Coordinates of C-alpha atoms in Angstrom, one line a residue:
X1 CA 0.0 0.0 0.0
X2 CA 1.3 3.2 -1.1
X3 CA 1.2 5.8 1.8
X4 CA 1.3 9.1 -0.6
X5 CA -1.2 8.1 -3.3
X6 CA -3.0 5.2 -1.7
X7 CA -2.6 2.7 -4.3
X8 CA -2.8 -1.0 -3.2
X9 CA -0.2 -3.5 -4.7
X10 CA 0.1 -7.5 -4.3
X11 CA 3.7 -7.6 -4.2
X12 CA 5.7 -5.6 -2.2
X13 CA 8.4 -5.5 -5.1
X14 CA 5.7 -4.2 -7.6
X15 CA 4.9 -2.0 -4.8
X16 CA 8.8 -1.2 -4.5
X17 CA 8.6 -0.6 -8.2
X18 CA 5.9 2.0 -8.1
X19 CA 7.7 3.9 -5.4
X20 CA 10.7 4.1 -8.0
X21 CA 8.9 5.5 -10.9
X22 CA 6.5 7.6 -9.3
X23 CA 8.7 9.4 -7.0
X24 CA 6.6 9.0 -3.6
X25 CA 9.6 7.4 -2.3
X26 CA 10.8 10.4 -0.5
X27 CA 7.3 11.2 0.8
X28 CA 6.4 7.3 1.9
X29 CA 7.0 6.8 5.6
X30 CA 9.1 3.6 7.6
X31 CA 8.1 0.2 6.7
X32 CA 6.9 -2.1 9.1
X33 CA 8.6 -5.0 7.4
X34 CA 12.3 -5.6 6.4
X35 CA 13.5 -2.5 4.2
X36 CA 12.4 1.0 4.9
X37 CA 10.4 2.5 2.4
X38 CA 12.4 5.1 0.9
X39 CA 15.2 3.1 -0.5
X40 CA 16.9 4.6 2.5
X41 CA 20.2 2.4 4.0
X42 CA 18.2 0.7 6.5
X43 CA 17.0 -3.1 7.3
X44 CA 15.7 -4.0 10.8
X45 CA 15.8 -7.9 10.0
X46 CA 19.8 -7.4 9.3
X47 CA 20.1 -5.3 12.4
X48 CA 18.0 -7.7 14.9
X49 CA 19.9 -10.7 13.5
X50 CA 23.1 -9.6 14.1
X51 CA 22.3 -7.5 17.1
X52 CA 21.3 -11.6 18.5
X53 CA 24.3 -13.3 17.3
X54 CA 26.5 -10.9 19.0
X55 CA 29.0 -10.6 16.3
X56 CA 30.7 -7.6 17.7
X57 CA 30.9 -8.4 21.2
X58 CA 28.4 -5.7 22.6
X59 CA 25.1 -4.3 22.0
X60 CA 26.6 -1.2 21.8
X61 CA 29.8 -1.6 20.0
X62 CA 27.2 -3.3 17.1
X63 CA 25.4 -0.1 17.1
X64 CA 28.7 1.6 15.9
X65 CA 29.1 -1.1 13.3
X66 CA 24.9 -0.7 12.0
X67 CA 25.7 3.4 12.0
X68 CA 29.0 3.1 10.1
X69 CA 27.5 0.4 7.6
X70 CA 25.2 3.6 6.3
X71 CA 28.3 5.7 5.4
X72 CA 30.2 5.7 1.8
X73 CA 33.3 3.7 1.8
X74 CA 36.3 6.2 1.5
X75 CA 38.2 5.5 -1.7
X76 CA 41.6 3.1 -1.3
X77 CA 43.9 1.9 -4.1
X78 CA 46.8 0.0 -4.5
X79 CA 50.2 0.4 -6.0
X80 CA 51.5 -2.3 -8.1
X81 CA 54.9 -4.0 -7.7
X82 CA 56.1 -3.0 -11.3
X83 CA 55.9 0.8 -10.7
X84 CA 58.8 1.9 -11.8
X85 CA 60.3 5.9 -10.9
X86 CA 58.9 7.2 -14.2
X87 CA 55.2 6.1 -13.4
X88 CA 55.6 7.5 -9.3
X89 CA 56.0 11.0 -10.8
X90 CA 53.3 10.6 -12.9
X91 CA 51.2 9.3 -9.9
X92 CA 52.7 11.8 -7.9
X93 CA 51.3 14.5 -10.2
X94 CA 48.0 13.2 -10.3
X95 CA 47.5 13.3 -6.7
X96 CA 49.4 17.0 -6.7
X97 CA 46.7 18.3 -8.8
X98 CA 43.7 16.5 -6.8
X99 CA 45.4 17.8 -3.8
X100 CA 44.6 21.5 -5.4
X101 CA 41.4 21.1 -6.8
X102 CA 39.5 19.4 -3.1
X103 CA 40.0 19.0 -0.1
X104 CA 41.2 15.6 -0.1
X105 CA 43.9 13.7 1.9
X106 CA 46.1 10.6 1.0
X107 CA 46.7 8.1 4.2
X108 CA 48.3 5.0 4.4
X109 CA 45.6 1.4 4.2
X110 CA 45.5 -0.2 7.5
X111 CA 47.2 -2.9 5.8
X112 CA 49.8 -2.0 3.6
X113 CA 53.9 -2.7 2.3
X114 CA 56.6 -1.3 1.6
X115 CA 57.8 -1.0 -2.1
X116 CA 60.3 -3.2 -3.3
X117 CA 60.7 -4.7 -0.3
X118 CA 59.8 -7.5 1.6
X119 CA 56.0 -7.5 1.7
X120 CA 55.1 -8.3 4.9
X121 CA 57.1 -5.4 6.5
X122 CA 55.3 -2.4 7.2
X123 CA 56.3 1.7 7.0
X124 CA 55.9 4.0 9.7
X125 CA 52.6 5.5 9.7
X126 CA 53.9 8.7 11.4
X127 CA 57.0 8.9 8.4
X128 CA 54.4 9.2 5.8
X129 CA 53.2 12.8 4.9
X130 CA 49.2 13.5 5.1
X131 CA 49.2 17.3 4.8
X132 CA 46.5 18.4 2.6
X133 CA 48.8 20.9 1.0
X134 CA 51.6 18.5 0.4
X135 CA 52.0 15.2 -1.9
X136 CA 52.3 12.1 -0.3
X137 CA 55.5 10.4 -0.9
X138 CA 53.8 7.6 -2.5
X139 CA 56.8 4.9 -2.8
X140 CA 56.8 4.6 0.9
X141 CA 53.7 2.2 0.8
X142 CA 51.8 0.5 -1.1
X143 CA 48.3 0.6 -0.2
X144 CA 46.5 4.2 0.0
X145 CA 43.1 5.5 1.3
X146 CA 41.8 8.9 0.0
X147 CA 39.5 10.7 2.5
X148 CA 37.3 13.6 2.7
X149 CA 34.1 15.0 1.4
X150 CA 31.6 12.6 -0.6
X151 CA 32.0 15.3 -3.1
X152 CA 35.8 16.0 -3.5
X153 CA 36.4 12.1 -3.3
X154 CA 34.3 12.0 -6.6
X155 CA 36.6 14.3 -7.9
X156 CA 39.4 11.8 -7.6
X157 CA 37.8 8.8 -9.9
X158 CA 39.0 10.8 -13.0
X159 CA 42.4 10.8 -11.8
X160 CA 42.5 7.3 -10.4
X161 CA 41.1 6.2 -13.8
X162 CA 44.4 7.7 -15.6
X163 CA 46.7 6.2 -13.4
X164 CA 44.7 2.7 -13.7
X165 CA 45.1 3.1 -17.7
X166 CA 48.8 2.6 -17.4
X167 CA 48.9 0.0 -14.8
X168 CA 50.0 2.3 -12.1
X169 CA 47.3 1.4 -9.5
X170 CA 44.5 -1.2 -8.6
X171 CA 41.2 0.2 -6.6
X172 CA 40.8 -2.4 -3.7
X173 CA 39.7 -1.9 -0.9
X174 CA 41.4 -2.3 2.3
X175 CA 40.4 -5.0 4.1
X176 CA 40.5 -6.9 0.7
X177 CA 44.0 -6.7 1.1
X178 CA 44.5 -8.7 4.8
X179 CA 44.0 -12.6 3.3
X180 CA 47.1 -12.1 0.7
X181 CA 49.0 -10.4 3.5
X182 CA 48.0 -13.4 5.9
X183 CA 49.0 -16.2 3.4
X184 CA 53.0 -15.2 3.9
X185 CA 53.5 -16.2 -0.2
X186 CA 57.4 -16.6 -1.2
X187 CA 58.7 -16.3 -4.6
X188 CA 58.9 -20.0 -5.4
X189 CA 55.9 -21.1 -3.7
X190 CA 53.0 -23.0 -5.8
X191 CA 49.9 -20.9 -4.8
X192 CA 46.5 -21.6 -6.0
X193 CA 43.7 -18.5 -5.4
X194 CA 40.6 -21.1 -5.6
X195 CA 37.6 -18.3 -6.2
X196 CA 40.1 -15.0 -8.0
X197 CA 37.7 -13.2 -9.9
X198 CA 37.9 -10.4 -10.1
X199 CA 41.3 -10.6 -9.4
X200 CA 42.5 -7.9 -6.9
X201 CA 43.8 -10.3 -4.2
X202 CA 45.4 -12.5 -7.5
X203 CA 46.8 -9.1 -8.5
X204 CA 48.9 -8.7 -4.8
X205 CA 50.0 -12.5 -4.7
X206 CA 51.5 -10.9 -7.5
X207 CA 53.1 -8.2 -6.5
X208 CA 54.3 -10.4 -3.8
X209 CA 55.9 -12.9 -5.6
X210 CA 57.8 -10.4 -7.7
X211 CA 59.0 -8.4 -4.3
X212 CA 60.0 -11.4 -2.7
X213 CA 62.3 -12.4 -5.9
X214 CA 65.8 -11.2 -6.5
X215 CA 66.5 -7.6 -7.8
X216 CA 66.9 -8.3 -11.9
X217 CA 64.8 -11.4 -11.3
X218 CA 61.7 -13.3 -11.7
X219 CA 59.7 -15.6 -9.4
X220 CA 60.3 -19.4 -9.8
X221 CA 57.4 -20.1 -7.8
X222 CA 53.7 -20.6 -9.9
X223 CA 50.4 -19.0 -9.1
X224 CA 47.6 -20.3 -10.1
X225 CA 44.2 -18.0 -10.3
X226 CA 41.0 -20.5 -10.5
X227 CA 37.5 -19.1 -11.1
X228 CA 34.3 -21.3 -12.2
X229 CA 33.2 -19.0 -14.9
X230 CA 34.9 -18.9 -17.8
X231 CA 33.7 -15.2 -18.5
X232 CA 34.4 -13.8 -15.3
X233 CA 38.2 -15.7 -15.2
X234 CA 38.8 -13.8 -18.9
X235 CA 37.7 -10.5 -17.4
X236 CA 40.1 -11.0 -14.7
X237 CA 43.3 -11.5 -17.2
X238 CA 42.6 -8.6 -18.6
X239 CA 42.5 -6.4 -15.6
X240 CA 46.3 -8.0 -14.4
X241 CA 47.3 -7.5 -18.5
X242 CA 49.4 -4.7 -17.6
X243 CA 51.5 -6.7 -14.6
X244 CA 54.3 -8.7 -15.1
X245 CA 53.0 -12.2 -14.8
X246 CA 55.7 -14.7 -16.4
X247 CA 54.5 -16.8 -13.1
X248 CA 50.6 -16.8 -13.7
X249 CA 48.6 -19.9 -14.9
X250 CA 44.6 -18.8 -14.9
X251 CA 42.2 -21.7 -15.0
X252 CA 38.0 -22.1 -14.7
X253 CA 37.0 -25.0 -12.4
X254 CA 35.1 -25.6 -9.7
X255 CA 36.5 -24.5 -6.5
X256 CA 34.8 -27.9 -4.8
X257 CA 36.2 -30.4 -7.1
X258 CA 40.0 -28.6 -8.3
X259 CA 41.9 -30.9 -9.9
X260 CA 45.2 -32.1 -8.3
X261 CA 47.8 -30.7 -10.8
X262 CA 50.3 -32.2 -12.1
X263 CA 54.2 -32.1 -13.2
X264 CA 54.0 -32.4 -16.4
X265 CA 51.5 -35.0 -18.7
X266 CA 51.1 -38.2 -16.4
X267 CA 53.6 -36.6 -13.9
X268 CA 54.0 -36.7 -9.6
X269 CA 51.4 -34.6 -7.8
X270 CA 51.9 -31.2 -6.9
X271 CA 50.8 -30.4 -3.0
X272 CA 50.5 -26.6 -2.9
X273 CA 52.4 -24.3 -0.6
X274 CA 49.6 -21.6 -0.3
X275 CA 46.1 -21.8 -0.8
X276 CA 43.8 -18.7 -0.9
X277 CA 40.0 -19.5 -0.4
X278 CA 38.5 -16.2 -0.7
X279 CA 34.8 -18.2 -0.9
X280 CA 31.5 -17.1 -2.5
X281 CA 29.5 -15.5 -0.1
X282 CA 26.3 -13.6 1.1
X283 CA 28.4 -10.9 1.0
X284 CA 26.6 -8.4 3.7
X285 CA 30.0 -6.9 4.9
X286 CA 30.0 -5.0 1.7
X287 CA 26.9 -2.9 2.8
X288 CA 29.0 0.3 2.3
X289 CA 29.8 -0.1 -1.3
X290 CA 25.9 0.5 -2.1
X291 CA 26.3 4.3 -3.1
X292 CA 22.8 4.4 -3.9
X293 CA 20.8 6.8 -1.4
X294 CA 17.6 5.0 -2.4
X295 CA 18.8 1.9 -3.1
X296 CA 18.2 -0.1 -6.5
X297 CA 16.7 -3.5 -6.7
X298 CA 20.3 -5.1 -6.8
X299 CA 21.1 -2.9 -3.4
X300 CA 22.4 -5.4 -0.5
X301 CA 20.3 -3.7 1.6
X302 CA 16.9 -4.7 -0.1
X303 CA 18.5 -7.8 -1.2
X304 CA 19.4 -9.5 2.3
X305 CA 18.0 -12.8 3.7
X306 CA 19.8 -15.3 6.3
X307 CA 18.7 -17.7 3.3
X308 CA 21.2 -17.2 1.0
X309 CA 24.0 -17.6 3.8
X310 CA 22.4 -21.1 4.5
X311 CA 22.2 -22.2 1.2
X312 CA 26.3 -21.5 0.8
X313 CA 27.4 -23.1 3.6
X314 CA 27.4 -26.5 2.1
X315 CA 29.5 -25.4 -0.9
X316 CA 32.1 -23.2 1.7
X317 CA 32.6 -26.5 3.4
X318 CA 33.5 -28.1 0.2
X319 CA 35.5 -25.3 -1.2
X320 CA 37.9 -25.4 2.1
X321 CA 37.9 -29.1 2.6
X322 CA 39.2 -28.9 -1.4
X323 CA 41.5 -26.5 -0.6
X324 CA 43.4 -28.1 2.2
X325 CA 43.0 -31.3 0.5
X326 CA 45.3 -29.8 -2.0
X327 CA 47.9 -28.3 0.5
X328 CA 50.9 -29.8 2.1
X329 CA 51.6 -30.6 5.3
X330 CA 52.7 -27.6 6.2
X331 CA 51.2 -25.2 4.3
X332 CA 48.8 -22.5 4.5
X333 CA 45.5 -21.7 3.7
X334 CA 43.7 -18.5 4.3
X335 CA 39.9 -18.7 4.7
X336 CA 37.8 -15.4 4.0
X337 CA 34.9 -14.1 3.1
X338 CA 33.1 -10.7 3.2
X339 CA 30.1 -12.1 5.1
X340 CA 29.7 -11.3 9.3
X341 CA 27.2 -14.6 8.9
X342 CA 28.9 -17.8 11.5
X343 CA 26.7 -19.6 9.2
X344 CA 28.9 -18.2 6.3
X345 CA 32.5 -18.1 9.1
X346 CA 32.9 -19.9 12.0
X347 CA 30.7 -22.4 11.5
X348 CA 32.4 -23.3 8.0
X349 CA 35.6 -23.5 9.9
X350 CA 34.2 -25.4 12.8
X351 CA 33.4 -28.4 10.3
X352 CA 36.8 -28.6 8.7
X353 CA 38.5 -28.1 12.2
X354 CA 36.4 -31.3 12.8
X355 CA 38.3 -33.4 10.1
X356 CA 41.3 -33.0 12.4
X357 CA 43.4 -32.1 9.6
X358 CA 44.3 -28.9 10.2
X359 CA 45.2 -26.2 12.8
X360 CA 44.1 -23.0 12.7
X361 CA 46.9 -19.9 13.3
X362 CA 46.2 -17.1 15.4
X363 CA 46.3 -13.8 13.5
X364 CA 48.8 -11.1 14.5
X365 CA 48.3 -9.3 17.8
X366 CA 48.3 -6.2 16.7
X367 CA 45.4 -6.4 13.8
X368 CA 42.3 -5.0 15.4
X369 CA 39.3 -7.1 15.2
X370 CA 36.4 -8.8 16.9
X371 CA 37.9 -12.4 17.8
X372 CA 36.0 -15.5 16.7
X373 CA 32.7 -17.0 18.1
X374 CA 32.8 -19.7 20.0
X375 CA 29.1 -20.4 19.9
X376 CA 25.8 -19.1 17.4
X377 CA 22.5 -19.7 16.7
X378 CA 21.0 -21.2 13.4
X379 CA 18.3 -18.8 11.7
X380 CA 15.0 -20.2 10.3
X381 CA 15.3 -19.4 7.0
X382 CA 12.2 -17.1 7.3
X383 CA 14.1 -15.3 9.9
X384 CA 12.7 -11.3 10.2
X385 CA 12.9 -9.1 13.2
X386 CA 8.8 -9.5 13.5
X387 CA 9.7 -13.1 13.4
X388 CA 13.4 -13.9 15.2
X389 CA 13.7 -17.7 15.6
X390 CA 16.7 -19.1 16.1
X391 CA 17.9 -22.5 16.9
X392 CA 20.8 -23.4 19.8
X393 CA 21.1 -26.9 18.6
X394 CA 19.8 -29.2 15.7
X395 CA 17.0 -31.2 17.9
X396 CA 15.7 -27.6 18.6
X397 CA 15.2 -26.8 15.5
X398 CA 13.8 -30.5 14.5
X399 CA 12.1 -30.0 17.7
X400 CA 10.3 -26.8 16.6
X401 CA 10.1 -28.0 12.6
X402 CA 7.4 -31.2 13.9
X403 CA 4.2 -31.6 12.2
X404 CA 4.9 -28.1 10.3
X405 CA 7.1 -29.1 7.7
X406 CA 11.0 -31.1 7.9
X407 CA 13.9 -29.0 9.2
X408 CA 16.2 -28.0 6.3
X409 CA 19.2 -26.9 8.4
X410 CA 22.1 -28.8 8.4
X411 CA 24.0 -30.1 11.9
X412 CA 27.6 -28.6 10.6
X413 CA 25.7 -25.0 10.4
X414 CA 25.7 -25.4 14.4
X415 CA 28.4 -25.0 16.7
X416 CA 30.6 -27.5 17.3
X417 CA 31.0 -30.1 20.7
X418 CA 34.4 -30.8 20.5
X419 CA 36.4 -28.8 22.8
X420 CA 39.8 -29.0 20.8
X421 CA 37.9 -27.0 17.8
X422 CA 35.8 -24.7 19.9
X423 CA 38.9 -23.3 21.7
X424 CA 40.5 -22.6 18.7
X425 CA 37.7 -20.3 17.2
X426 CA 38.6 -17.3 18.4
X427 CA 42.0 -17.5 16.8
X428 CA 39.7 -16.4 13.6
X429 CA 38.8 -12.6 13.1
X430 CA 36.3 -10.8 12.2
X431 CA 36.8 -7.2 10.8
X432 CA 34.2 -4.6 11.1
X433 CA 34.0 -0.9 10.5
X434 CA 34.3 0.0 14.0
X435 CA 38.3 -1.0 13.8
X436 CA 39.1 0.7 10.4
X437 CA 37.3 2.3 7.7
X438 CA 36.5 -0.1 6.0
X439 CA 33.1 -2.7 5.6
X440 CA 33.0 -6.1 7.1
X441 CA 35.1 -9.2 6.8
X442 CA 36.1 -12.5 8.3
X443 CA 39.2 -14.1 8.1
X444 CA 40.8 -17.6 9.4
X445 CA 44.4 -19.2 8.9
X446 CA 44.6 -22.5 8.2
X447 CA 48.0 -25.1 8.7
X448 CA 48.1 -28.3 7.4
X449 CA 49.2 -30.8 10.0
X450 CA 52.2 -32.8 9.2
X451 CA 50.9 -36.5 10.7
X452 CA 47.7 -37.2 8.4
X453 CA 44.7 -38.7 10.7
X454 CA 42.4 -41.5 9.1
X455 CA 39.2 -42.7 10.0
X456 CA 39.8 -46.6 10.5
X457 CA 39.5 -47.6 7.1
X458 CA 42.9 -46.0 5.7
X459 CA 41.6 -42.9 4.6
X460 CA 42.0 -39.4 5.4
X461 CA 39.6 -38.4 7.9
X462 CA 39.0 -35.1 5.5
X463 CA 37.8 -37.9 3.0
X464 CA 35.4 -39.2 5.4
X465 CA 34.1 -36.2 6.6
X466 CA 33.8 -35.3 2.4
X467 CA 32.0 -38.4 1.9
X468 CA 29.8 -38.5 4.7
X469 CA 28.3 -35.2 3.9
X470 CA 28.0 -36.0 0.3
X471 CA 25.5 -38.8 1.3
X472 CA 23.5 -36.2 3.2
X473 CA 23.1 -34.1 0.7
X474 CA 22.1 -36.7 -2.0
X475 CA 19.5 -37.9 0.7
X476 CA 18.1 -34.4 0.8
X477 CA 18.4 -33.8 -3.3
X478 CA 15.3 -32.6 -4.7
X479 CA 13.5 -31.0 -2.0
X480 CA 14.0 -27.9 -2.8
X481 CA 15.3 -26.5 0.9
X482 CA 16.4 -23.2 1.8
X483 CA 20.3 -25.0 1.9
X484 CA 20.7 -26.2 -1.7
X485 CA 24.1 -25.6 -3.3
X486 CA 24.8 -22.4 -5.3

């Protein structure tokens, strides 16, 4: 029902529609369902669900989170390895002359490295130069976030656009930039990026590679960037066209099922040294990058529902099960994700701590974040503030789900009993705009073990763990449940 010319619709999206064309979205008042009326950055079933699952460790501190969410991410880029001292004056005379035309300021990322360097050392904040009415000495670092008004950071696309042309700069944004820094990738590792597209964090392995290497030299090492559309993995080549990549192999599979490569035609198996598994997500940490004020009907803030983190869980598990599968003992293997869901973080890695294969590795002390959860709830997948049911444990919800209709939710979505995995949860991280500025992520380091457990029967307990949810799922095949695989 339309509050400014009374119109009745019998769909709120034709209803949503109407509002659009007609203009009365500025006039109609709050909604008293999900998404405010008005297109305007607000959704109380968002707010309520995460407000419960306590994802930032305080009522209050989550109110800082929800308020921040609202606001326009600030505009970040990176520098590429292969900048050479011809392209920093050009860069540095592009930023000169946005430096005179607004009032803009360049500051270092929160996560950033030093040029030519090793890459996981870090430049002193306080040595870098973030006077408005001088030019940043760019080579000091190599990640970069421009802030000040909406309206003068607009005015700095054009110039970022230039410098992008000649494969001076990547736009990513900050905390896109932690899971590459996390991996610790050497110049003659074999590192696989499972999910790449579009390619920034494939861009700074990189860059990585190529610092690490000898001056004069190029990495021995291979990295491999994997997407499962063909389209989106072609699209990705040719935004890294412009970097030195004598090291890059890109490949389309699927992340769940990679194959094991091999040296050479009928050769030895390769175990990777690194593995990044950046997986698919719900993506509802990326609330800020919706610069619309009223919101289109692609806007994350119409668009979110606990059901599309439940019906990726099952394909995150198989994404990081692949993933270590293909690691050696050893190795390392950095899970992330741009989700604040447990269904979507913890509990993902809760299920492959259970295969025993793997430790996790507790992120630096000095990154600020909200530590891992030890325990969640489970949504029902017609979770809305008017309607907040949540489950502690899977005979709740089977419990609850009796003579309605048969519970779709899936034990590995809940937390886990074994006390070895739930003490390591909080060894994971999750990033929200309250400790940078920058939108929401999760992030966990993974080890393989060196001793390989099995299950009894000679296999690896990973492999069992594969199996038996494998089984599950073709039990449940064709039911059409809120948790079917994307």
């Amino acid at each position: 029902h339309c509050q400014v010319c009374g119109e009745d619709f019998v769909s709120r999206n034709k209803m949503f529609v109407h509002l659009e064309e007609s203009g009365h979205h500025a006039q109609h008042g709050p909604s008293d369902g999900t998404i405010t009326k008005g297109f305007q950055r607000e959704n109380c079933s968002l707010h309520a669900y995460y407000k419960l699952q306590g994802v930032a460790g305080s009522d209050e501190a989550w109110e800082l989170c929800y308020a921040r969410f609202k606001e326009d991410l600030p505009v970040c880029f990176r520098l590429t390895q292969q900048t050479n001292s011809s392209l920093l004056s050009k860069a540095e005379a592009i930023t000169e002359a946005l430096l005179r035309r607004s009032a803009l300021s360049f500051e270092p990322a929160l996560y950033h490295f030093s040029n030519g360097a090793d890459p996981r050392s870090h430049c002193d904040p306080g040595s870098v130069d973030r006077s408005e009415q001088n030019t940043p000495d760019l080579s000091c670092c190599s990640l970069w976030v421009v802030s000040g008004s909406s309206a003068a950071s607009g005015a700095v696309g054009g110039g970022l656009e230039a410098a992008h042309a000649i494969g001076l700069l990547e736009r990513q944004e900050q905390n896109s930039a932690l899971p590459p820094l996390l991996l610790d990738v050497r110049q003659h590792h074999l590192v696989l990026d499972m999910c790449a597209a579009p390619g920034s964090k494939t861009g700074q392995l990189l860059d990585m590679m190529l610092a690490d290497a000898a001056p004069g030299s190029l990495p021995s090492g291979l990295l491999v960037a994997n997407d499962t559309s063909r389209e989106r993995a072609m699209q990705m080549a040719k935004r890294i066209r412009k970097q030195v990549r004598h090291c890059l192999l890109i490949t389309f599979s699927d992340a769940r099922v990679y194959p094991t490569l091999r040296k050479g035609r009928g050769g030895f198996k390769m175990r990777l040294d690194r593995v990044l598994c950046d997986a698919p997500c719900s993506g509802d940490g990326t609330l800020r990058k919706d610069k619309s004020q009223r919101g289109g009907r692609a806007s994350p803030w119409r668009l979110w529902s606990v059901k599309t983190a439940l019906g990726l869980h099952a394909t995150q598990v198989k994404c990081l099960r692949r993933g270590l599968q293909l690691l050696r003992p050893g190795g390392r293997l950095v899970y992330s994700t741009c989700s604040l869901n447990p269904i979507e973080d913890e509990a993902v890695v809760a299920t492959v701590l259970g295969d025993g294969v793997a430790r996790l590795v507790p992120l630096p002390d000095d990154l600020a974040r909200a530590p891992g959860l030890k325990t969640w709830r489970v949504p029902d997948p017609e979770f809305t503030a008017e309607n907040p049911l949540l489950f502690a444990s899977v005979e709740d919800a089977e419990a609850a789900y009796v003579g309605r209709r048969k519970c779709r939710l899936k034990r590995s979505m809940f937390p886990p009993c074994s006390a070895e995995v739930i003490d390591q949860l909080p060894r994971c991280g999750r990033i929200l705009p309250i400790h940078g500025d920058g939108g929401g992520f999760f992030v966990a380091v993974f080890e393989r073990k060196l001793a390989q457990p099995t299950d009894g029967t000679g296999r690896p307990s990973f492999e069992a763990g594969q199996a038996a949810q494998d089984a599950g799922e073709q039990q449940e095949e064709g039911d059409g449940d809120a948790t079917q695989e994307v």
